[in-house]
Structures are given as C-alpha cells and as structure tokens.
Amino acid sequence: MSLIVKNLSKKYGEKTVVDNLSFEMPRPGVFALLGTNGAGKTTSIRMMLNMLSRDSGEVLWNGEPLDTATCSVGYLAEERGLYPKCTLMDQLIYFAGLRGISRAEAKKRIKYWAGRLEVEEYLYPQTETEEDAKGRRRRAKKQAPKKADQLSKGNQQKIQFMTALLPDPELLILDEPLSGLDPVNTDLFKSIIREEIGKGKYLIMSSHQMATVEEFCTDIIILNRSKTVLQGNLNEIKKSYGRIHLALKTETDVKELIQEAGITLVSEKACEYQLQVSGEEQANRFLKLLTDRNITVITFDLREPSLHEIFVEKVGDAHESA
C-alpha cells in the first residue's frame, strides 16, 4: 500500500488556498501536515477525501484514485461534527452503517471503544433506584440515553474519535486530535494513536502542538499562505541544522561572557540562558572560556533545534518575504 498526493491546488476566486501540495507515504507511518492558521491544511485534507473539489491534482491509494468506498478511511475533523439532539448510540450505529458495518458488528465495536475511551456511562444508561421521603426504595428508573449536546467538548471529541476508529481504517486522518483535551485524556488519545501505529496504519496528523508532532511523526510538510515552505524527514531536517541551540545554567550571571564570545542570547531567567551558537566549535570555545574564568556550570546542553523552533523560523521567513 502507498499514499501519493500530487499537485493539489485550490482557489476561491483570485485567492489561492492550496498551491501544488505534493507528498508521499510509501509505507505505514505518521505524516504531519503543519502550517499557520489559514495555511490550507484542512482544505487539503478535505480535497484528499473528495469532500471538496480540486482545481488540480490527484490522490492515489495503492496506485488508484483514493476512494473511501474501497479504502477504509477514518477522519477526525477539527470541528465538532455530531448531531446535538440525537442519542450518541444512534449516531454511532448510523455512522458505522455508512461505512458498511452491520448493526450487530457496530454494537460490538462500539462496546470495545466505549471502554477504551472511557465513555461507557454516556452510551449505556444506568438504572437508578428512586427513594421516597422516608428513604424507602421505590421502583427503578432508567436514565435517558445521552445526546451529544449533554457532553463536554472533551467527551464529544472522544465520541468523534470513536466514529473515526469504528471502521478499523487503513488510513487515519487526525485534524487537531488533542484540541480541548485535559492532560489525562491527552495521554489516553496518545496511547490509542500509538496502538494504531503499531497495527501498521497510515496516519496523517495536522496539529499546532509541535511537541506532539515530534513524538509521533517521521515526515513533515509545513505550509504557509498556501505554499510548502519545508518538507522532508524530520530527523534529517533537524540534523541539517546542526547542534546550534545551547541551554546553559550557571551559578552566577555570565551575560558579559556570552557577549564576549559573540554568542546570540535568545532568552534568560535567573542564570539560565537559551543561546544560539554557530556550531560545536563555538560552543566548545565558550565552555573553555567559562571554565577558565572559574564559572560553575550546572547545565551545558547543546542540541539540534526543536520542531517548534524550525516551524517559527520557516513561517517567519515566509511572512517576511511575502
């Protein structure tokens, strides 16, 4: 299997919102589609899924045009997509039916994912025992099935994630999957994403949370104002920058020595410094300068740039040249 996206483009009037987007996934893994707000990420995803017409380009799955009728695709949209006044169970069975899953099989899968996503209480109403004024038990009363608008945003996100997972998709597309989640549920979603990766799925993730992207993704593309400004293997991209970011912590103020060494001071806080150097040679000279001056060094960490730093640099450059 493979996914190939070739020259996707889209205009609204004179405004180009996606400009010749191309990338490949020759094997299972996680691909990150990144960009600023309004860069064209969601539009690109919708064109890939034929939810939106293309002005040009094609999307191939195993050499043939991607067709959600023949390729099992799961899509978690950034926007809430549940019917607010319908019961959750009815919606899940309906969405499963649209993917060709029988009612009986859908119920089995819903039961599994309800437990995995910790939403059983919303899908399977409990029976309550009423009491009279004297505390005596009266007849049991069954709770009404929950509807989408009765859930918090985080729990609605869980239900939407379940709709994407129910068809056991070969291709799973997650648009801001961790948006609005608390830390506990963030970890829950991450564990499920890892399980899907372990099953050999193809995942496309769009997110503004760069640390999460680094955690999961091997290849990335960064869009800005509809255009691709960076693309490739994340590890190779980071290596190409070299180890130029230096985290330094000392017992005394060393700003004068930083200036003397010709090193860029990015930020500082109580003798903790984030610095940018030209490379390892300059960093080593600076370390020798510190030790020669009998400066106690607590932390001296030379590293490659983070994806966050690369993203800001690339998008900033694109804004300046626009």
PDB file of C-alpha atoms in Angstrom:
ATOM      1  CA  MET A   1       0.000   0.000   0.000  1.00  0.00           C
ATOM      2  CA  SER A   2       1.040   3.621  -0.521  1.00  0.00           C
ATOM      3  CA  LEU A   3      -0.486   7.083  -0.485  1.00  0.00           C
ATOM      4  CA  ILE A   4       0.575   9.632  -3.091  1.00  0.00           C
ATOM      5  CA  VAL A   5      -0.678  13.217  -3.185  1.00  0.00           C
ATOM      6  CA  LYS A   6       0.216  15.057  -6.391  1.00  0.00           C
ATOM      7  CA  ASN A   7      -0.066  18.780  -7.083  1.00  0.00           C
ATOM      8  CA  LEU A   8      -3.245  19.517  -5.147  1.00  0.00           C
ATOM      9  CA  SER A   9      -4.404  23.082  -5.772  1.00  0.00           C
ATOM     10  CA  LYS A  10      -7.480  25.081  -4.831  1.00  0.00           C
ATOM     11  CA  LYS A  11      -8.596  28.656  -5.446  1.00  0.00           C
ATOM     12  CA  TYR A  12     -11.538  30.666  -4.222  1.00  0.00           C
ATOM     13  CA  GLY A  13     -11.882  33.432  -6.753  1.00  0.00           C
ATOM     14  CA  GLU A  14      -8.456  35.031  -7.050  1.00  0.00           C
ATOM     15  CA  LYS A  15      -7.233  33.654  -3.715  1.00  0.00           C
ATOM     16  CA  THR A  16      -5.096  30.502  -3.798  1.00  0.00           C
ATOM     17  CA  VAL A  17      -5.676  28.489  -0.617  1.00  0.00           C
ATOM     18  CA  VAL A  18      -3.642  25.390  -1.574  1.00  0.00           C
ATOM     19  CA  ASP A  19      -0.800  25.719  -4.061  1.00  0.00           C
ATOM     20  CA  ASN A  20       0.592  22.499  -5.594  1.00  0.00           C
ATOM     21  CA  LEU A  21       0.692  20.336  -2.473  1.00  0.00           C
ATOM     22  CA  SER A  22       2.570  17.065  -3.038  1.00  0.00           C
ATOM     23  CA  PHE A  23       3.818  14.325  -0.708  1.00  0.00           C
ATOM     24  CA  GLU A  24       4.104  10.543  -0.492  1.00  0.00           C
ATOM     25  CA  MET A  25       3.674   7.854   2.141  1.00  0.00           C
ATOM     26  CA  PRO A  26       5.301   4.759   0.612  1.00  0.00           C
ATOM     27  CA  ARG A  27       4.881   2.744   3.808  1.00  0.00           C
ATOM     28  CA  PRO A  28       2.845   2.836   7.043  1.00  0.00           C
ATOM     29  CA  GLY A  29       3.754   5.575   9.491  1.00  0.00           C
ATOM     30  CA  VAL A  30       2.771   9.057  10.578  1.00  0.00           C
ATOM     31  CA  PHE A  31       2.936  12.100   8.327  1.00  0.00           C
ATOM     32  CA  ALA A  32       2.476  15.608   9.739  1.00  0.00           C
ATOM     33  CA  LEU A  33       0.663  18.299   7.776  1.00  0.00           C
ATOM     34  CA  LEU A  34       1.600  21.535   9.542  1.00  0.00           C
ATOM     35  CA  GLY A  35       1.027  25.206   8.958  1.00  0.00           C
ATOM     36  CA  THR A  36      -0.153  28.533  10.233  1.00  0.00           C
ATOM     37  CA  ASN A  37      -3.849  29.297  10.680  1.00  0.00           C
ATOM     38  CA  GLY A  38      -5.402  29.560   7.236  1.00  0.00           C
ATOM     39  CA  ALA A  39      -2.417  27.928   5.524  1.00  0.00           C
ATOM     40  CA  GLY A  40      -4.623  25.365   3.753  1.00  0.00           C
ATOM     41  CA  LYS A  41      -4.246  22.260   5.922  1.00  0.00           C
ATOM     42  CA  THR A  42      -7.933  21.439   6.415  1.00  0.00           C
ATOM     43  CA  THR A  43      -8.745  22.330   2.806  1.00  0.00           C
ATOM     44  CA  SER A  44      -6.020  19.922   1.685  1.00  0.00           C
ATOM     45  CA  ILE A  45      -7.430  17.117   3.836  1.00  0.00           C
ATOM     46  CA  ARG A  46     -10.941  17.689   2.502  1.00  0.00           C
ATOM     47  CA  MET A  47      -9.689  17.597  -1.079  1.00  0.00           C
ATOM     48  CA  MET A  48      -7.845  14.358  -0.376  1.00  0.00           C
ATOM     49  CA  LEU A  49     -11.097  12.801   0.878  1.00  0.00           C
ATOM     50  CA  ASN A  50     -13.150  14.195  -2.030  1.00  0.00           C
ATOM     51  CA  MET A  51     -15.182  16.254   0.406  1.00  0.00           C
ATOM     52  CA  LEU A  52     -14.100  19.301  -1.567  1.00  0.00           C
ATOM     53  CA  SER A  53     -13.456  19.631  -5.289  1.00  0.00           C
ATOM     54  CA  ARG A  54      -9.906  20.187  -6.554  1.00  0.00           C
ATOM     55  CA  ASP A  55      -8.798  22.659  -9.164  1.00  0.00           C
ATOM     56  CA  SER A  56      -5.938  20.315  -9.995  1.00  0.00           C
ATOM     57  CA  GLY A  57      -4.056  17.320  -8.655  1.00  0.00           C
ATOM     58  CA  GLU A  58      -4.766  13.735  -7.679  1.00  0.00           C
ATOM     59  CA  VAL A  59      -4.646  11.457  -4.653  1.00  0.00           C
ATOM     60  CA  LEU A  60      -3.622   7.835  -5.216  1.00  0.00           C
ATOM     61  CA  TRP A  61      -4.035   4.916  -2.825  1.00  0.00           C
ATOM     62  CA  ASN A  62      -2.086   1.854  -3.921  1.00  0.00           C
ATOM     63  CA  GLY A  63      -1.779   3.345  -7.411  1.00  0.00           C
ATOM     64  CA  GLU A  64      -5.503   4.036  -7.855  1.00  0.00           C
ATOM     65  CA  PRO A  65      -7.534   7.200  -7.133  1.00  0.00           C
ATOM     66  CA  LEU A  66      -8.390   7.277  -3.439  1.00  0.00           C
ATOM     67  CA  ASP A  67     -11.999   6.190  -2.990  1.00  0.00           C
ATOM     68  CA  THR A  68     -13.449   5.985   0.512  1.00  0.00           C
ATOM     69  CA  ALA A  69     -15.824   3.309  -0.786  1.00  0.00           C
ATOM     70  CA  THR A  70     -12.921   0.913  -1.362  1.00  0.00           C
ATOM     71  CA  CYS A  71     -10.303   2.230   1.071  1.00  0.00           C
ATOM     72  CA  SER A  72     -11.224   2.233   4.746  1.00  0.00           C
ATOM     73  CA  VAL A  73     -10.586   5.790   5.943  1.00  0.00           C
ATOM     74  CA  GLY A  74     -11.097   7.269   9.394  1.00  0.00           C
ATOM     75  CA  TYR A  75     -11.342  11.048   9.709  1.00  0.00           C
ATOM     76  CA  LEU A  76     -11.349  13.046  12.921  1.00  0.00           C
ATOM     77  CA  ALA A  77     -12.259  16.594  11.939  1.00  0.00           C
ATOM     78  CA  GLU A  78     -11.168  19.612  13.953  1.00  0.00           C
ATOM     79  CA  GLU A  79     -14.742  20.916  14.123  1.00  0.00           C
ATOM     80  CA  ARG A  80     -17.426  19.147  16.142  1.00  0.00           C
ATOM     81  CA  GLY A  81     -19.458  17.004  13.747  1.00  0.00           C
ATOM     82  CA  LEU A  82     -22.067  15.337  15.953  1.00  0.00           C
ATOM     83  CA  TYR A  83     -25.816  15.858  15.769  1.00  0.00           C
ATOM     84  CA  PRO A  84     -26.541  17.685  19.035  1.00  0.00           C
ATOM     85  CA  LYS A  85     -30.076  16.371  19.647  1.00  0.00           C
ATOM     86  CA  CYS A  86     -29.614  12.732  18.622  1.00  0.00           C
ATOM     87  CA  THR A  87     -28.572  10.000  21.036  1.00  0.00           C
ATOM     88  CA  LEU A  88     -24.930   9.028  20.886  1.00  0.00           C
ATOM     89  CA  MET A  89     -25.608   5.345  20.293  1.00  0.00           C
ATOM     90  CA  ASP A  90     -27.949   6.041  17.371  1.00  0.00           C
ATOM     91  CA  GLN A  91     -25.337   8.307  15.790  1.00  0.00           C
ATOM     92  CA  LEU A  92     -22.524   5.805  16.166  1.00  0.00           C
ATOM     93  CA  ILE A  93     -24.581   2.991  14.644  1.00  0.00           C
ATOM     94  CA  TYR A  94     -25.619   5.315  11.813  1.00  0.00           C
ATOM     95  CA  PHE A  95     -22.029   6.394  11.061  1.00  0.00           C
ATOM     96  CA  ALA A  96     -20.867   2.766  11.199  1.00  0.00           C
ATOM     97  CA  GLY A  97     -23.634   1.802   8.773  1.00  0.00           C
ATOM     98  CA  LEU A  98     -22.400   4.419   6.311  1.00  0.00           C
ATOM     99  CA  ARG A  99     -19.084   2.506   6.293  1.00  0.00           C
ATOM    100  CA  GLY A 100     -20.804  -0.806   5.575  1.00  0.00           C
ATOM    101  CA  ILE A 101     -20.660  -2.143   9.143  1.00  0.00           C
ATOM    102  CA  SER A 102     -23.664  -4.209  10.198  1.00  0.00           C
ATOM    103  CA  ARG A 103     -25.672  -3.161  13.241  1.00  0.00           C
ATOM    104  CA  ALA A 104     -24.579  -6.210  15.234  1.00  0.00           C
ATOM    105  CA  GLU A 105     -20.902  -5.706  14.404  1.00  0.00           C
ATOM    106  CA  ALA A 106     -21.184  -1.970  15.085  1.00  0.00           C
ATOM    107  CA  LYS A 107     -22.506  -2.664  18.574  1.00  0.00           C
ATOM    108  CA  LYS A 108     -19.537  -4.938  19.302  1.00  0.00           C
ATOM    109  CA  ARG A 109     -17.060  -2.331  18.132  1.00  0.00           C
ATOM    110  CA  ILE A 110     -18.840   0.463  19.995  1.00  0.00           C
ATOM    111  CA  LYS A 111     -18.714  -1.596  23.187  1.00  0.00           C
ATOM    112  CA  TYR A 112     -14.958  -2.049  22.809  1.00  0.00           C
ATOM    113  CA  TRP A 113     -14.188   1.589  22.029  1.00  0.00           C
ATOM    114  CA  ALA A 114     -16.564   2.875  24.711  1.00  0.00           C
ATOM    115  CA  GLY A 115     -14.445   1.058  27.270  1.00  0.00           C
ATOM    116  CA  ARG A 116     -11.163   2.071  25.662  1.00  0.00           C
ATOM    117  CA  LEU A 117     -12.171   5.734  25.503  1.00  0.00           C
ATOM    118  CA  GLU A 118     -13.855   5.664  28.912  1.00  0.00           C
ATOM    119  CA  VAL A 119     -17.281   6.856  27.742  1.00  0.00           C
ATOM    120  CA  GLU A 120     -19.394   3.840  28.730  1.00  0.00           C
ATOM    121  CA  GLU A 121     -21.511   5.876  31.134  1.00  0.00           C
ATOM    122  CA  TYR A 122     -22.706   8.081  28.255  1.00  0.00           C
ATOM    123  CA  LEU A 123     -23.542   5.228  25.887  1.00  0.00           C
ATOM    124  CA  TYR A 124     -25.094   2.706  28.226  1.00  0.00           C
ATOM    125  CA  PRO A 125     -27.685   4.371  30.504  1.00  0.00           C
ATOM    126  CA  GLN A 126     -27.708   3.080  34.057  1.00  0.00           C
ATOM    127  CA  THR A 127     -30.763   2.133  36.106  1.00  0.00           C
ATOM    128  CA  GLU A 128     -31.352   4.247  39.192  1.00  0.00           C
ATOM    129  CA  THR A 129     -33.408   3.247  42.221  1.00  0.00           C
ATOM    130  CA  GLU A 130     -35.647   6.027  43.483  1.00  0.00           C
ATOM    131  CA  GLU A 131     -36.385   6.531  47.167  1.00  0.00           C
ATOM    132  CA  ASP A 132     -39.396   8.052  48.893  1.00  0.00           C
ATOM    133  CA  ALA A 133     -39.269  10.717  51.583  1.00  0.00           C
ATOM    134  CA  LYS A 134     -38.683   8.070  54.261  1.00  0.00           C
ATOM    135  CA  GLY A 135     -35.725   6.611  52.441  1.00  0.00           C
ATOM    136  CA  ARG A 136     -37.559   3.506  51.273  1.00  0.00           C
ATOM    137  CA  ARG A 137     -36.642   2.147  47.836  1.00  0.00           C
ATOM    138  CA  ARG A 138     -39.212   2.559  45.126  1.00  0.00           C
ATOM    139  CA  ARG A 139     -39.318   1.327  41.562  1.00  0.00           C
ATOM    140  CA  ALA A 140     -36.195   1.543  39.416  1.00  0.00           C
ATOM    141  CA  LYS A 141     -35.879   4.360  36.920  1.00  0.00           C
ATOM    142  CA  LYS A 142     -33.746   4.047  33.799  1.00  0.00           C
ATOM    143  CA  GLN A 143     -31.711   7.066  32.775  1.00  0.00           C
ATOM    144  CA  ALA A 144     -32.428   8.582  29.372  1.00  0.00           C
ATOM    145  CA  PRO A 145     -29.824   7.968  26.648  1.00  0.00           C
ATOM    146  CA  LYS A 146     -27.288  10.764  26.377  1.00  0.00           C
ATOM    147  CA  LYS A 147     -27.277  13.227  23.497  1.00  0.00           C
ATOM    148  CA  ALA A 148     -24.235  14.982  22.082  1.00  0.00           C
ATOM    149  CA  ASP A 149     -25.095  18.410  23.493  1.00  0.00           C
ATOM    150  CA  GLN A 150     -25.106  16.938  27.003  1.00  0.00           C
ATOM    151  CA  LEU A 151     -21.396  16.115  26.804  1.00  0.00           C
ATOM    152  CA  SER A 152     -18.374  18.301  27.452  1.00  0.00           C
ATOM    153  CA  LYS A 153     -16.199  19.272  24.487  1.00  0.00           C
ATOM    154  CA  GLY A 154     -13.607  16.711  25.516  1.00  0.00           C
ATOM    155  CA  ASN A 155     -16.136  13.873  25.667  1.00  0.00           C
ATOM    156  CA  GLN A 156     -17.617  14.941  22.323  1.00  0.00           C
ATOM    157  CA  GLN A 157     -14.087  14.668  20.954  1.00  0.00           C
ATOM    158  CA  LYS A 158     -13.917  11.106  22.274  1.00  0.00           C
ATOM    159  CA  ILE A 159     -17.157  10.184  20.502  1.00  0.00           C
ATOM    160  CA  GLN A 160     -15.887  11.713  17.264  1.00  0.00           C
ATOM    161  CA  PHE A 161     -12.627   9.816  17.619  1.00  0.00           C
ATOM    162  CA  MET A 162     -14.669   6.658  18.030  1.00  0.00           C
ATOM    163  CA  THR A 163     -16.511   7.293  14.738  1.00  0.00           C
ATOM    164  CA  ALA A 164     -13.110   7.527  13.011  1.00  0.00           C
ATOM    165  CA  LEU A 165     -11.916   4.281  14.600  1.00  0.00           C
ATOM    166  CA  LEU A 166     -15.041   2.146  14.135  1.00  0.00           C
ATOM    167  CA  PRO A 167     -14.284   1.076  10.538  1.00  0.00           C
ATOM    168  CA  ASP A 168     -10.778  -0.114  11.587  1.00  0.00           C
ATOM    169  CA  PRO A 169      -9.326   2.268   8.978  1.00  0.00           C
ATOM    170  CA  GLU A 170      -6.265   1.616   6.859  1.00  0.00           C
ATOM    171  CA  LEU A 171      -5.796   5.384   6.557  1.00  0.00           C
ATOM    172  CA  LEU A 172      -6.486   7.518   9.635  1.00  0.00           C
ATOM    173  CA  ILE A 173      -6.537  11.315   9.307  1.00  0.00           C
ATOM    174  CA  LEU A 174      -6.472  13.328  12.522  1.00  0.00           C
ATOM    175  CA  ASP A 175      -7.027  17.096  12.345  1.00  0.00           C
ATOM    176  CA  GLU A 176      -6.032  18.646  15.711  1.00  0.00           C
ATOM    177  CA  PRO A 177      -6.809  15.401  17.577  1.00  0.00           C
ATOM    178  CA  LEU A 178      -5.771  16.695  21.014  1.00  0.00           C
ATOM    179  CA  SER A 179      -7.604  20.019  20.846  1.00  0.00           C
ATOM    180  CA  GLY A 180      -9.574  20.748  24.013  1.00  0.00           C
ATOM    181  CA  LEU A 181      -8.414  17.678  25.936  1.00  0.00           C
ATOM    182  CA  ASP A 182      -7.172  17.703  29.524  1.00  0.00           C
ATOM    183  CA  PRO A 183      -3.790  16.056  30.278  1.00  0.00           C
ATOM    184  CA  VAL A 184      -5.363  12.724  31.302  1.00  0.00           C
ATOM    185  CA  ASN A 185      -7.392  12.398  28.113  1.00  0.00           C
ATOM    186  CA  THR A 186      -4.477  13.685  26.043  1.00  0.00           C
ATOM    187  CA  ASP A 187      -2.458  10.707  27.290  1.00  0.00           C
ATOM    188  CA  LEU A 188      -5.415   8.409  26.528  1.00  0.00           C
ATOM    189  CA  PHE A 189      -5.633   9.626  22.929  1.00  0.00           C
ATOM    190  CA  LYS A 190      -1.871   9.308  22.539  1.00  0.00           C
ATOM    191  CA  SER A 191      -1.942   5.710  23.723  1.00  0.00           C
ATOM    192  CA  ILE A 192      -4.615   4.858  21.140  1.00  0.00           C
ATOM    193  CA  ILE A 193      -2.643   6.624  18.395  1.00  0.00           C
ATOM    194  CA  ARG A 194       0.412   4.544  19.332  1.00  0.00           C
ATOM    195  CA  GLU A 195      -1.695   1.378  19.113  1.00  0.00           C
ATOM    196  CA  GLU A 196      -2.891   2.329  15.620  1.00  0.00           C
ATOM    197  CA  ILE A 197       0.711   2.996  14.560  1.00  0.00           C
ATOM    198  CA  GLY A 198       1.663  -0.404  15.939  1.00  0.00           C
ATOM    199  CA  LYS A 199      -1.004  -2.017  13.756  1.00  0.00           C
ATOM    200  CA  GLY A 200       0.727  -0.692  10.648  1.00  0.00           C
ATOM    201  CA  LYS A 201      -1.764   2.037   9.824  1.00  0.00           C
ATOM    202  CA  TYR A 202      -1.161   5.081   7.651  1.00  0.00           C
ATOM    203  CA  LEU A 203      -1.728   8.229   9.731  1.00  0.00           C
ATOM    204  CA  ILE A 204      -1.854  11.851   8.690  1.00  0.00           C
ATOM    205  CA  MET A 205      -1.826  14.297  11.575  1.00  0.00           C
ATOM    206  CA  SER A 206      -2.448  18.018  11.486  1.00  0.00           C
ATOM    207  CA  SER A 207      -1.669  19.839  14.707  1.00  0.00           C
ATOM    208  CA  HIS A 208      -0.352  23.063  16.194  1.00  0.00           C
ATOM    209  CA  GLN A 209       1.155  21.112  19.093  1.00  0.00           C
ATOM    210  CA  MET A 210       4.721  20.693  17.861  1.00  0.00           C
ATOM    211  CA  ALA A 211       5.849  18.519  20.767  1.00  0.00           C
ATOM    212  CA  THR A 212       3.118  16.008  19.892  1.00  0.00           C
ATOM    213  CA  VAL A 213       4.133  16.036  16.237  1.00  0.00           C
ATOM    214  CA  GLU A 214       7.741  15.309  17.206  1.00  0.00           C
ATOM    215  CA  GLU A 215       6.531  12.462  19.387  1.00  0.00           C
ATOM    216  CA  PHE A 216       4.750  10.639  16.564  1.00  0.00           C
ATOM    217  CA  CYS A 217       5.716  11.851  13.100  1.00  0.00           C
ATOM    218  CA  THR A 218       8.603  10.761  10.895  1.00  0.00           C
ATOM    219  CA  ASP A 219       7.938  13.007   7.882  1.00  0.00           C
ATOM    220  CA  ILE A 220       6.508  16.509   7.768  1.00  0.00           C
ATOM    221  CA  ILE A 221       5.384  19.254   5.466  1.00  0.00           C
ATOM    222  CA  ILE A 222       4.964  22.869   6.589  1.00  0.00           C
ATOM    223  CA  LEU A 223       2.570  25.161   4.739  1.00  0.00           C
ATOM    224  CA  ASN A 224       2.386  28.921   4.921  1.00  0.00           C
ATOM    225  CA  ARG A 225      -0.027  31.034   2.902  1.00  0.00           C
ATOM    226  CA  SER A 226      -0.957  28.003   0.780  1.00  0.00           C
ATOM    227  CA  LYS A 227       2.652  27.176  -0.183  1.00  0.00           C
ATOM    228  CA  THR A 228       5.051  24.479   1.010  1.00  0.00           C
ATOM    229  CA  VAL A 229       7.971  26.089   2.864  1.00  0.00           C
ATOM    230  CA  LEU A 230       9.597  22.921   4.245  1.00  0.00           C
ATOM    231  CA  GLN A 231       9.223  19.201   3.561  1.00  0.00           C
ATOM    232  CA  GLY A 232      11.066  16.004   4.417  1.00  0.00           C
ATOM    233  CA  ASN A 233      12.105  13.534   7.086  1.00  0.00           C
ATOM    234  CA  LEU A 234      12.000  15.244  10.487  1.00  0.00           C
ATOM    235  CA  ASN A 235      15.230  13.702  11.773  1.00  0.00           C
ATOM    236  CA  GLU A 236      17.108  14.627   8.603  1.00  0.00           C
ATOM    237  CA  ILE A 237      15.740  18.174   8.716  1.00  0.00           C
ATOM    238  CA  LYS A 238      16.887  18.612  12.313  1.00  0.00           C
ATOM    239  CA  LYS A 239      20.326  17.165  11.531  1.00  0.00           C
ATOM    240  CA  SER A 240      20.732  19.603   8.649  1.00  0.00           C
ATOM    241  CA  TYR A 241      20.592  22.492  11.120  1.00  0.00           C
ATOM    242  CA  GLY A 242      23.288  21.003  13.313  1.00  0.00           C
ATOM    243  CA  ARG A 243      23.603  21.339  17.073  1.00  0.00           C
ATOM    244  CA  ILE A 244      23.233  25.092  17.381  1.00  0.00           C
ATOM    245  CA  HIS A 245      20.920  25.544  20.373  1.00  0.00           C
ATOM    246  CA  LEU A 246      22.617  25.740  23.752  1.00  0.00           C
ATOM    247  CA  ALA A 247      20.894  25.587  27.135  1.00  0.00           C
ATOM    248  CA  LEU A 248      23.193  26.978  29.827  1.00  0.00           C
ATOM    249  CA  LYS A 249      22.717  27.240  33.588  1.00  0.00           C
ATOM    250  CA  THR A 250      25.337  28.741  35.874  1.00  0.00           C
ATOM    251  CA  GLU A 251      25.620  29.910  39.476  1.00  0.00           C
ATOM    252  CA  THR A 252      26.476  33.492  38.509  1.00  0.00           C
ATOM    253  CA  ASP A 253      25.473  35.991  35.830  1.00  0.00           C
ATOM    254  CA  VAL A 254      27.502  35.397  32.635  1.00  0.00           C
ATOM    255  CA  LYS A 255      25.833  37.778  30.164  1.00  0.00           C
ATOM    256  CA  GLU A 256      29.088  39.685  29.676  1.00  0.00           C
ATOM    257  CA  LEU A 257      30.910  36.462  28.782  1.00  0.00           C
ATOM    258  CA  ILE A 258      28.135  35.495  26.360  1.00  0.00           C
ATOM    259  CA  GLN A 259      28.584  38.853  24.637  1.00  0.00           C
ATOM    260  CA  GLU A 260      32.369  38.493  24.695  1.00  0.00           C
ATOM    261  CA  ALA A 261      32.084  35.087  22.987  1.00  0.00           C
ATOM    262  CA  GLY A 262      29.883  36.548  20.246  1.00  0.00           C
ATOM    263  CA  ILE A 263      27.014  34.182  21.040  1.00  0.00           C
ATOM    264  CA  THR A 264      23.354  35.088  20.467  1.00  0.00           C
ATOM    265  CA  LEU A 265      21.297  35.319  23.655  1.00  0.00           C
ATOM    266  CA  VAL A 266      17.769  34.109  22.915  1.00  0.00           C
ATOM    267  CA  SER A 267      16.320  34.305  26.433  1.00  0.00           C
ATOM    268  CA  GLU A 268      17.387  34.298  30.073  1.00  0.00           C
ATOM    269  CA  LYS A 269      15.916  33.664  33.508  1.00  0.00           C
ATOM    270  CA  ALA A 270      17.856  33.661  36.806  1.00  0.00           C
ATOM    271  CA  CYS A 271      21.209  32.475  35.411  1.00  0.00           C
ATOM    272  CA  GLU A 272      19.503  30.120  32.937  1.00  0.00           C
ATOM    273  CA  TYR A 273      20.213  31.013  29.315  1.00  0.00           C
ATOM    274  CA  GLN A 274      18.919  29.860  25.952  1.00  0.00           C
ATOM    275  CA  LEU A 275      21.635  30.572  23.412  1.00  0.00           C
ATOM    276  CA  GLN A 276      22.254  30.115  19.710  1.00  0.00           C
ATOM    277  CA  VAL A 277      25.748  29.249  18.537  1.00  0.00           C
ATOM    278  CA  SER A 278      27.282  28.760  15.100  1.00  0.00           C
ATOM    279  CA  GLY A 279      28.178  25.157  15.872  1.00  0.00           C
ATOM    280  CA  GLU A 280      30.040  22.805  18.184  1.00  0.00           C
ATOM    281  CA  GLU A 281      33.366  24.600  17.766  1.00  0.00           C
ATOM    282  CA  GLN A 282      31.990  27.895  19.085  1.00  0.00           C
ATOM    283  CA  ALA A 283      30.180  26.067  21.896  1.00  0.00           C
ATOM    284  CA  ASN A 284      33.381  24.307  22.978  1.00  0.00           C
ATOM    285  CA  ARG A 285      35.341  27.575  22.958  1.00  0.00           C
ATOM    286  CA  PHE A 286      32.669  29.139  25.116  1.00  0.00           C
ATOM    287  CA  LEU A 287      32.774  26.233  27.587  1.00  0.00           C
ATOM    288  CA  LYS A 288      36.542  26.656  27.869  1.00  0.00           C
ATOM    289  CA  LEU A 289      36.061  30.382  28.476  1.00  0.00           C
ATOM    290  CA  LEU A 290      33.642  29.639  31.315  1.00  0.00           C
ATOM    291  CA  THR A 291      35.946  27.106  32.975  1.00  0.00           C
ATOM    292  CA  ASP A 292      38.981  29.382  32.577  1.00  0.00           C
ATOM    293  CA  ARG A 293      37.048  32.072  34.464  1.00  0.00           C
ATOM    294  CA  ASN A 294      36.161  29.547  37.199  1.00  0.00           C
ATOM    295  CA  ILE A 295      32.428  29.769  36.411  1.00  0.00           C
ATOM    296  CA  THR A 296      30.436  26.897  37.891  1.00  0.00           C
ATOM    297  CA  VAL A 297      28.429  25.338  35.037  1.00  0.00           C
ATOM    298  CA  ILE A 298      25.327  23.422  36.126  1.00  0.00           C
ATOM    299  CA  THR A 299      23.854  22.719  32.678  1.00  0.00           C
ATOM    300  CA  PHE A 300      25.529  22.852  29.272  1.00  0.00           C
ATOM    301  CA  ASP A 301      23.241  21.187  26.723  1.00  0.00           C
ATOM    302  CA  LEU A 302      23.989  21.571  23.015  1.00  0.00           C
ATOM    303  CA  ARG A 303      21.181  20.243  20.820  1.00  0.00           C
ATOM    304  CA  GLU A 304      19.520  20.330  17.436  1.00  0.00           C
ATOM    305  CA  PRO A 305      16.600  22.763  17.042  1.00  0.00           C
ATOM    306  CA  SER A 306      13.142  21.599  18.063  1.00  0.00           C
ATOM    307  CA  LEU A 307      10.336  21.385  15.522  1.00  0.00           C
ATOM    308  CA  HIS A 308       8.764  24.400  17.234  1.00  0.00           C
ATOM    309  CA  GLU A 309      11.909  26.444  16.567  1.00  0.00           C
ATOM    310  CA  ILE A 310      12.145  25.237  12.970  1.00  0.00           C
ATOM    311  CA  PHE A 311       8.459  25.987  12.387  1.00  0.00           C
ATOM    312  CA  VAL A 312       8.786  29.541  13.730  1.00  0.00           C
ATOM    313  CA  GLU A 313      11.892  30.170  11.625  1.00  0.00           C
ATOM    314  CA  LYS A 314      10.347  28.900   8.388  1.00  0.00           C
ATOM    315  CA  VAL A 315       6.996  30.571   8.829  1.00  0.00           C
ATOM    316  CA  GLY A 316       8.663  33.789   9.967  1.00  0.00           C
ATOM    317  CA  ASP A 317      10.876  33.819   6.871  1.00  0.00           C
ATOM    318  CA  ALA A 318       7.844  33.236   4.666  1.00  0.00           C
ATOM    319  CA  HIS A 319       5.955  36.106   6.317  1.00  0.00           C
ATOM    320  CA  GLU A 320       8.893  38.471   5.897  1.00  0.00           C
ATOM    321  CA  SER A 321       9.246  37.659   2.192  1.00  0.00           C
ATOM    322  CA  ALA A 322       5.507  37.876   1.475  1.00  0.00           C
TER     323      ALA A 322
END
